Coordinates of C-alpha atoms and ligand atoms in Angstrom, one line a residue:
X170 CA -21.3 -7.7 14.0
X171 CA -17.3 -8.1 14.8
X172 CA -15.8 -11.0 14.4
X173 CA -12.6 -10.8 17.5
X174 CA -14.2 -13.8 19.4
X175 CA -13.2 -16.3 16.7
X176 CA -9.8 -17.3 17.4
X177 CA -8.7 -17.7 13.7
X178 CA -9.5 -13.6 12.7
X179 CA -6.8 -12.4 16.1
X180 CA -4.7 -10.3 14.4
X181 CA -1.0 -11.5 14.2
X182 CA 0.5 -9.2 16.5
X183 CA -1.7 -10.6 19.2
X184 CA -1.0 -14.3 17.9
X185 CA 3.0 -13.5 18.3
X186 CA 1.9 -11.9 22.2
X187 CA -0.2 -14.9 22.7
X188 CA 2.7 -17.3 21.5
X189 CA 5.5 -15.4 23.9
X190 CA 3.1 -15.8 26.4
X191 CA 2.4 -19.5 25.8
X192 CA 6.2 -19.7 26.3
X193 CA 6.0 -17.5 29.5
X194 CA 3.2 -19.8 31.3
X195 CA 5.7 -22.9 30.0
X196 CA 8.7 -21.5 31.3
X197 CA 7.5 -19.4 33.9
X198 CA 8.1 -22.4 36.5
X199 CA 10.7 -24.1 35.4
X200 CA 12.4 -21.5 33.0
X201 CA 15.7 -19.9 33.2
X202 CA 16.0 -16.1 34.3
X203 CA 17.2 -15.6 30.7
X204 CA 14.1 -17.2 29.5
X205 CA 12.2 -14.9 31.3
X206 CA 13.5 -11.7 30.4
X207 CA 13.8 -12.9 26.9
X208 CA 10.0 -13.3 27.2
X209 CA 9.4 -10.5 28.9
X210 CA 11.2 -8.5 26.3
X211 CA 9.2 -10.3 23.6
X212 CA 5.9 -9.3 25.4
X213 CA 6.8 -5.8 25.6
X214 CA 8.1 -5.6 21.8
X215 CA 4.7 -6.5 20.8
X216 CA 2.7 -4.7 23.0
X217 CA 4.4 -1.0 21.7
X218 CA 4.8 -2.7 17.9
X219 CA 0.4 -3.0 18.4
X220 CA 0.3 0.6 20.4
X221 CA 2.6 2.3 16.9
X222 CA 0.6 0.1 14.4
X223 CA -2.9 1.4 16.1
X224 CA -1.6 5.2 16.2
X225 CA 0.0 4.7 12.1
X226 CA -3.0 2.9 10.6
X227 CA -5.2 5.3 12.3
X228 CA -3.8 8.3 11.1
X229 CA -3.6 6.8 7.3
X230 CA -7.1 6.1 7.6
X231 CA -7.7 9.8 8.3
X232 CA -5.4 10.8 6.4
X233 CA -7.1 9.0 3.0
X234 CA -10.4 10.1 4.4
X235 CA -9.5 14.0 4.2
X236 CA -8.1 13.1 0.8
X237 CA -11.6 11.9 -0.1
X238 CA -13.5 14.5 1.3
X239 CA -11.7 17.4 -0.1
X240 CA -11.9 15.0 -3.8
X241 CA -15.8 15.1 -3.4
X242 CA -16.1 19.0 -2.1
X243 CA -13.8 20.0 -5.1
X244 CA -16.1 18.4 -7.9
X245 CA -19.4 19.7 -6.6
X246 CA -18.4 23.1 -6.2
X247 CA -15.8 23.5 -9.3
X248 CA -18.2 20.3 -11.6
X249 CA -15.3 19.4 -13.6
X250 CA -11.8 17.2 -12.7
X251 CA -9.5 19.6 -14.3
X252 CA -7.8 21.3 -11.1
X253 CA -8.7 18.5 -8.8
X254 CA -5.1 17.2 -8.9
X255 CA -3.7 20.3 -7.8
X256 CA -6.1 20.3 -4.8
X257 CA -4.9 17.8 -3.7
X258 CA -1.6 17.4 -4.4
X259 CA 0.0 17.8 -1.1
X260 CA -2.3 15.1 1.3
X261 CA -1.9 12.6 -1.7
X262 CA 2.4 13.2 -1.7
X263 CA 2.3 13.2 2.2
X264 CA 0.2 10.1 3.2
X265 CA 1.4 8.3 0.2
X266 CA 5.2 8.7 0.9
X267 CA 4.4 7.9 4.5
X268 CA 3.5 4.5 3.1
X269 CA 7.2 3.4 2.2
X270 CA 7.1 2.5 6.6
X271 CA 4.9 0.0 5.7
X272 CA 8.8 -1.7 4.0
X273 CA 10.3 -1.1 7.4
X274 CA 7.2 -2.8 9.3
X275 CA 7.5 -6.0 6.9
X276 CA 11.3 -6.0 7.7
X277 CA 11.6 -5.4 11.3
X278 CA 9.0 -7.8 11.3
X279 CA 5.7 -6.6 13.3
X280 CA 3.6 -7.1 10.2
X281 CA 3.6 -10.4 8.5
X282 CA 3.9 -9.6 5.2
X283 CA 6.9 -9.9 2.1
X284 CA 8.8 -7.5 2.7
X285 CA 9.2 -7.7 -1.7
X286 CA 5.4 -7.9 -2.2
X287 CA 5.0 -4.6 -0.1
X288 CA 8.0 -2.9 -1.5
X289 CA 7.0 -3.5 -5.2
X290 CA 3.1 -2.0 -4.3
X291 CA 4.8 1.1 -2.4
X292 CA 7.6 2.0 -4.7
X293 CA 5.4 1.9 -8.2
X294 CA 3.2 4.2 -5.9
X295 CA 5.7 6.7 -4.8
X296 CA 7.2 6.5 -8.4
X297 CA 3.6 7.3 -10.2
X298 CA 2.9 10.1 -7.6
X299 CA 6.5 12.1 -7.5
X300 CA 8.1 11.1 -10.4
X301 CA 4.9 10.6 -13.2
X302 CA 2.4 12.7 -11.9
X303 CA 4.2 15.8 -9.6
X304 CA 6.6 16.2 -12.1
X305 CA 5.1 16.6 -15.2
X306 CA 2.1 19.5 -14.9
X307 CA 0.9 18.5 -18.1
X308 CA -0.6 15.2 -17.4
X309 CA -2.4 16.4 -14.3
X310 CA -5.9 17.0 -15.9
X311 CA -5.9 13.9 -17.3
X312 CA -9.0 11.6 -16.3
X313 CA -6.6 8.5 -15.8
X314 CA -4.7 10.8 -12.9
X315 CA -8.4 11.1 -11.3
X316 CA -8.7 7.4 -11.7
X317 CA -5.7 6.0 -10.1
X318 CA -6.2 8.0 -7.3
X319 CA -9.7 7.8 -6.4
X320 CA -8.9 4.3 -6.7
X321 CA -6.3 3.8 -4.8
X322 CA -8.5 6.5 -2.3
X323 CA -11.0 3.9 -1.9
X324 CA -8.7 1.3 -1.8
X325 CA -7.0 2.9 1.9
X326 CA -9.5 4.0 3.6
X327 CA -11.2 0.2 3.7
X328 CA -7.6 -1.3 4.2
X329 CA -5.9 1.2 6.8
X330 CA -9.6 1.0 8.6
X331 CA -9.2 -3.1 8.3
X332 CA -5.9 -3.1 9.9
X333 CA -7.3 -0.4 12.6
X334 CA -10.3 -2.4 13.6
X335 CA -8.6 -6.0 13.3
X336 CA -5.9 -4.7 15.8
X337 CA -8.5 -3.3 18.4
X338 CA -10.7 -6.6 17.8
X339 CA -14.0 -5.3 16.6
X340 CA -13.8 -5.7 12.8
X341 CA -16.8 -5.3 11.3
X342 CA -17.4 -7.9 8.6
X343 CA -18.5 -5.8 6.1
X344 CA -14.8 -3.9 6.1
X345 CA -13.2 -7.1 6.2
X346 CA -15.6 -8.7 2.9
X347 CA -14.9 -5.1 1.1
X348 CA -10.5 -5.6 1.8
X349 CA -10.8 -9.1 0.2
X350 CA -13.3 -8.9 -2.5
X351 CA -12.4 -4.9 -3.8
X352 CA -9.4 -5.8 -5.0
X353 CA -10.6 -8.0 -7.5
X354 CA -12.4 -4.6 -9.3
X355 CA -9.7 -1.9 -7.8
X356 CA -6.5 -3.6 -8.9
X357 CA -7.3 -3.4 -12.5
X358 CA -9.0 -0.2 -12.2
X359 CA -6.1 1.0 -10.4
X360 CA -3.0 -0.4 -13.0
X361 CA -5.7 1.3 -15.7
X362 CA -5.0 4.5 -14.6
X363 CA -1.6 4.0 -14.1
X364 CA -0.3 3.0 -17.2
X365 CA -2.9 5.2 -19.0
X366 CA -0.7 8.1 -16.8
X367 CA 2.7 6.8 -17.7
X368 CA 1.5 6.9 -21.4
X369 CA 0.3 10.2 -21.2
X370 CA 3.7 11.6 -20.0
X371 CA 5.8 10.0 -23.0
X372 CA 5.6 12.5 -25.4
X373 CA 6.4 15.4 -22.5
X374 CA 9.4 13.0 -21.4
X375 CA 10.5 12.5 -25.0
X376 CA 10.5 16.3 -26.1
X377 CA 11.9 17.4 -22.7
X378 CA 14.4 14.9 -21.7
X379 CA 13.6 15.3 -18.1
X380 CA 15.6 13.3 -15.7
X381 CA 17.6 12.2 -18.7
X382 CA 21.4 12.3 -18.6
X383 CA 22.8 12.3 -22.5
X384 CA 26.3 11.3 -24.0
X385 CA 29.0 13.1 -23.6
X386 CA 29.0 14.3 -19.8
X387 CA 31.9 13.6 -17.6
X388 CA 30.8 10.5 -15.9
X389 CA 30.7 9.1 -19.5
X390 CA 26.9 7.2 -18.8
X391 CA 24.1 7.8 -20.8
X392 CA 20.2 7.5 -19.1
X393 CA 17.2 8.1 -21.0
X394 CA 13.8 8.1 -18.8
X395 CA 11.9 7.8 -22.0
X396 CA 12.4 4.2 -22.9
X397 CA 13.4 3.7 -18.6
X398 CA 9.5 4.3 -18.2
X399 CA 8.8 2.2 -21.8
X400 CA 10.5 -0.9 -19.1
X401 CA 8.6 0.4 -16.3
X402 CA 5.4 -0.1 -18.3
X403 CA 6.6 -3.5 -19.4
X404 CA 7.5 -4.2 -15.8
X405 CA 3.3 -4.4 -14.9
X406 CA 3.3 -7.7 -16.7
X407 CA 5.4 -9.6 -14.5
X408 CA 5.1 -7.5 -11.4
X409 CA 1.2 -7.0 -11.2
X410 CA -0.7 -10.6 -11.2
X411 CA 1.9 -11.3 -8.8
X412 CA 0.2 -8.6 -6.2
X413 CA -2.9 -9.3 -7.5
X414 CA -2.4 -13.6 -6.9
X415 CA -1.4 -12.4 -3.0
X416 CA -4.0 -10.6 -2.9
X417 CA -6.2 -13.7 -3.8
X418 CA -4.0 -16.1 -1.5
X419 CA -4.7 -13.6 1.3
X420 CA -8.7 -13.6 0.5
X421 CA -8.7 -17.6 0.4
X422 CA -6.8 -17.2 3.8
X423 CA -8.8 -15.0 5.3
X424 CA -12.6 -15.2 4.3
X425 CA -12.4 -19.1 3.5
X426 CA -10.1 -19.8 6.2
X427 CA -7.6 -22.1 4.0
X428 CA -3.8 -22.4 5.1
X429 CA -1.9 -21.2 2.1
X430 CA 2.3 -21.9 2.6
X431 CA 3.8 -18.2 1.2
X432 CA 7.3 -19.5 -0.5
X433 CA 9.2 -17.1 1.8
X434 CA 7.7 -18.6 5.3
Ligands
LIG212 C1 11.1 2.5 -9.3 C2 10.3 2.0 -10.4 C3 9.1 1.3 -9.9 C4 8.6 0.3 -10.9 C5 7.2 -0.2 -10.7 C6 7.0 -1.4 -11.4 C7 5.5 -1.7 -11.5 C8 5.0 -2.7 -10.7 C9 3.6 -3.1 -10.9 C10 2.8 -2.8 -9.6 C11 1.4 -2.6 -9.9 C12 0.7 -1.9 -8.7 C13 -0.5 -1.3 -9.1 C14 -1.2 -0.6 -7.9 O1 -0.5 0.6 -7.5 C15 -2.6 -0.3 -8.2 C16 -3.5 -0.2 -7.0 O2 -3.1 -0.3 -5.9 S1 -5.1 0.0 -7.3 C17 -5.9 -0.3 -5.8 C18 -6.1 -1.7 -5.4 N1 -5.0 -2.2 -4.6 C19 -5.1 -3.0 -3.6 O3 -6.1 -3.5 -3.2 C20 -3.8 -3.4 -2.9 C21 -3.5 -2.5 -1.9 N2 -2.2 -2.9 -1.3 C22 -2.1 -3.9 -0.4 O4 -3.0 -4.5 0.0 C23 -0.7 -4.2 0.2 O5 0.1 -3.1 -0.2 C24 -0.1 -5.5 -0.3 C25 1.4 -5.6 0.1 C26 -0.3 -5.7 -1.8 C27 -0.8 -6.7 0.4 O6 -0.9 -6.5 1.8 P1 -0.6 -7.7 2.8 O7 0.3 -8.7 2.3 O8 -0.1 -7.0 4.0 O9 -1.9 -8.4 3.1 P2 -2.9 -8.3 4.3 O10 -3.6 -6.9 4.2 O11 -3.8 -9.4 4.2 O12 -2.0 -8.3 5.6 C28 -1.2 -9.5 5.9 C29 -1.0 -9.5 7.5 O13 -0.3 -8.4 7.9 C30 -1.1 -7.6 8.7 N3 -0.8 -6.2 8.4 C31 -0.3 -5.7 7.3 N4 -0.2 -4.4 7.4 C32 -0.6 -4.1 8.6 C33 -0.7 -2.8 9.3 N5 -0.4 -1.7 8.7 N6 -1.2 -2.8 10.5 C34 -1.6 -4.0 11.1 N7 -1.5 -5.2 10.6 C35 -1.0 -5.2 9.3 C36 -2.5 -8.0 8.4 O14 -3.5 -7.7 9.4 C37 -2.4 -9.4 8.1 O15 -2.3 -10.1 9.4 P3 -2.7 -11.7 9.5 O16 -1.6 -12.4 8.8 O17 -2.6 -11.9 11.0 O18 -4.0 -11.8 9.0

């Protein structure tokens, strides 16, 4: 079953086309040459921003899907986690950090999305992964590494495939129920593993005073990532339930089709 016959599922890149071209068949009589070009501009803008969104959310699906795949080969021929990490080290660091263009789509505007919301859920991301996790080998083997990102595995693959099929008009429903109602389970799951990570790493931190700039030195300013990622655990209260309460708003939106006003429309 796909659902790109009911006007209210078009993805919004075809509603902004469909709305230049509403001005177009307005104009197109009685419009000014200016108008025109304007909306001819317009029309093209969104036909490439759809063309680069297709190719990008394509590739992260297959991107998260080899990350999968070489997860699930890894524990049935090695039967334990401790390693796994390692394995797979360079996909996860390479697809993840591709995700920070997901910022620049909010802000140039082809995705209609907080350009905040995203950039809070990207940079904790690129933060656990090179700053937590790649840079101290001693947390690697733990099971709340494997947890956060087989969750946050799962998590892609059903939301770059959402976006994929939504923008070529043949989403299946069952993709589009598991983006809205996985959440509920993965979010959780996913800070879980996170902060269970973060806590893992304070003793390393503390003992090696990585990334840590002590008193004196000669720009006479002290830094101490110990307690910094003491805040940045203290940080999920504020910062999470907001993503997860978006998350919600976009699942009343979109499966029970109510019209929720975002504060920064
Ligand atoms: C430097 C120190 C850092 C300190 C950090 C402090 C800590 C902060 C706490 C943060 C906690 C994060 C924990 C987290 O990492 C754990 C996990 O992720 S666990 C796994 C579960 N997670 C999830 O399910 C969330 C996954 N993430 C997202 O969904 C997005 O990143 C999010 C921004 C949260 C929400 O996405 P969005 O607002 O875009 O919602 P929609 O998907 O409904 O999209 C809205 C519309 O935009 C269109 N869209 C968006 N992106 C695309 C795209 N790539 N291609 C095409 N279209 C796109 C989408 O179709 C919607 O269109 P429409 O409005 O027409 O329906």
């Amino acid at each position: 079953m796909t659902e790109h016959e009911t006007p209210q599922e078009t993805p919004q890149l075809c509603t902004r086309e469909a709305r230049a071209c509403g001005v177009m068949a307005s104009g197109e009589e009685d419009g000014s040459v200016e108008e025109k070009q304007t909306n001819n501009k317009k029309r093209t803008k969104g036909t490439i921003a759809t063309a680069w969104l297709t190719v990008y959310n394509i590739a992260m699906t297959a991107g998260w899907l080899v990350l999968a795949v070489s997860m699930v080969r890894f524990y049935l021929q090695k039967g334990t986690h401790k390693g796994l990490y390692k394995h797979i080290a360079r996909t996860l660091k390479c697809f993840q950090t591709f995700a920070l263009l997901e910022i620049g789509h909010c802000a140039i505007g082809i995705v209609r999305t907080s350009v905040i919301v995203t950039g809070v859920q990207v940079c904790s991301r690129i933060f656990m992964v090179w700053f937590i996790t790649n840079s101290i080998r001693q947390i690697q083997n733990e099971e709340s590494v494997i947890l956060f990102v087989v969750v946050w595995t799962v998590t892609e693959i059903t939301r770059y495939s959402f976006y994929t099929f939504n923008l070529i008009h043949h989403l299946p429903y069952f993709i589009k129920w598991a983006r809205y109602n996985m959440f509920i389970v993965m979010y959780p799951l996913g800070v879980v593993g996170e902060l269970l990570t973060i806590h893992a790493a304070l003793p390393y931190v503390r003992r090696s005073a990585m990334f840590s700039l002590r008193l004196p030195n000669k720009y006479n300013v002290s830094f101490d990532y110990y307690y910094f990622l003491i805040i940045v655990m203290l940080s999920y209260i504020p910062l999470f339930p907001q993503l997860f309460f978006h998350m919600l708003r976009q699942r009343r939106r979109v499966l029970h089709g109510e019209v929720i006003v975002e504060k920064d429309e």
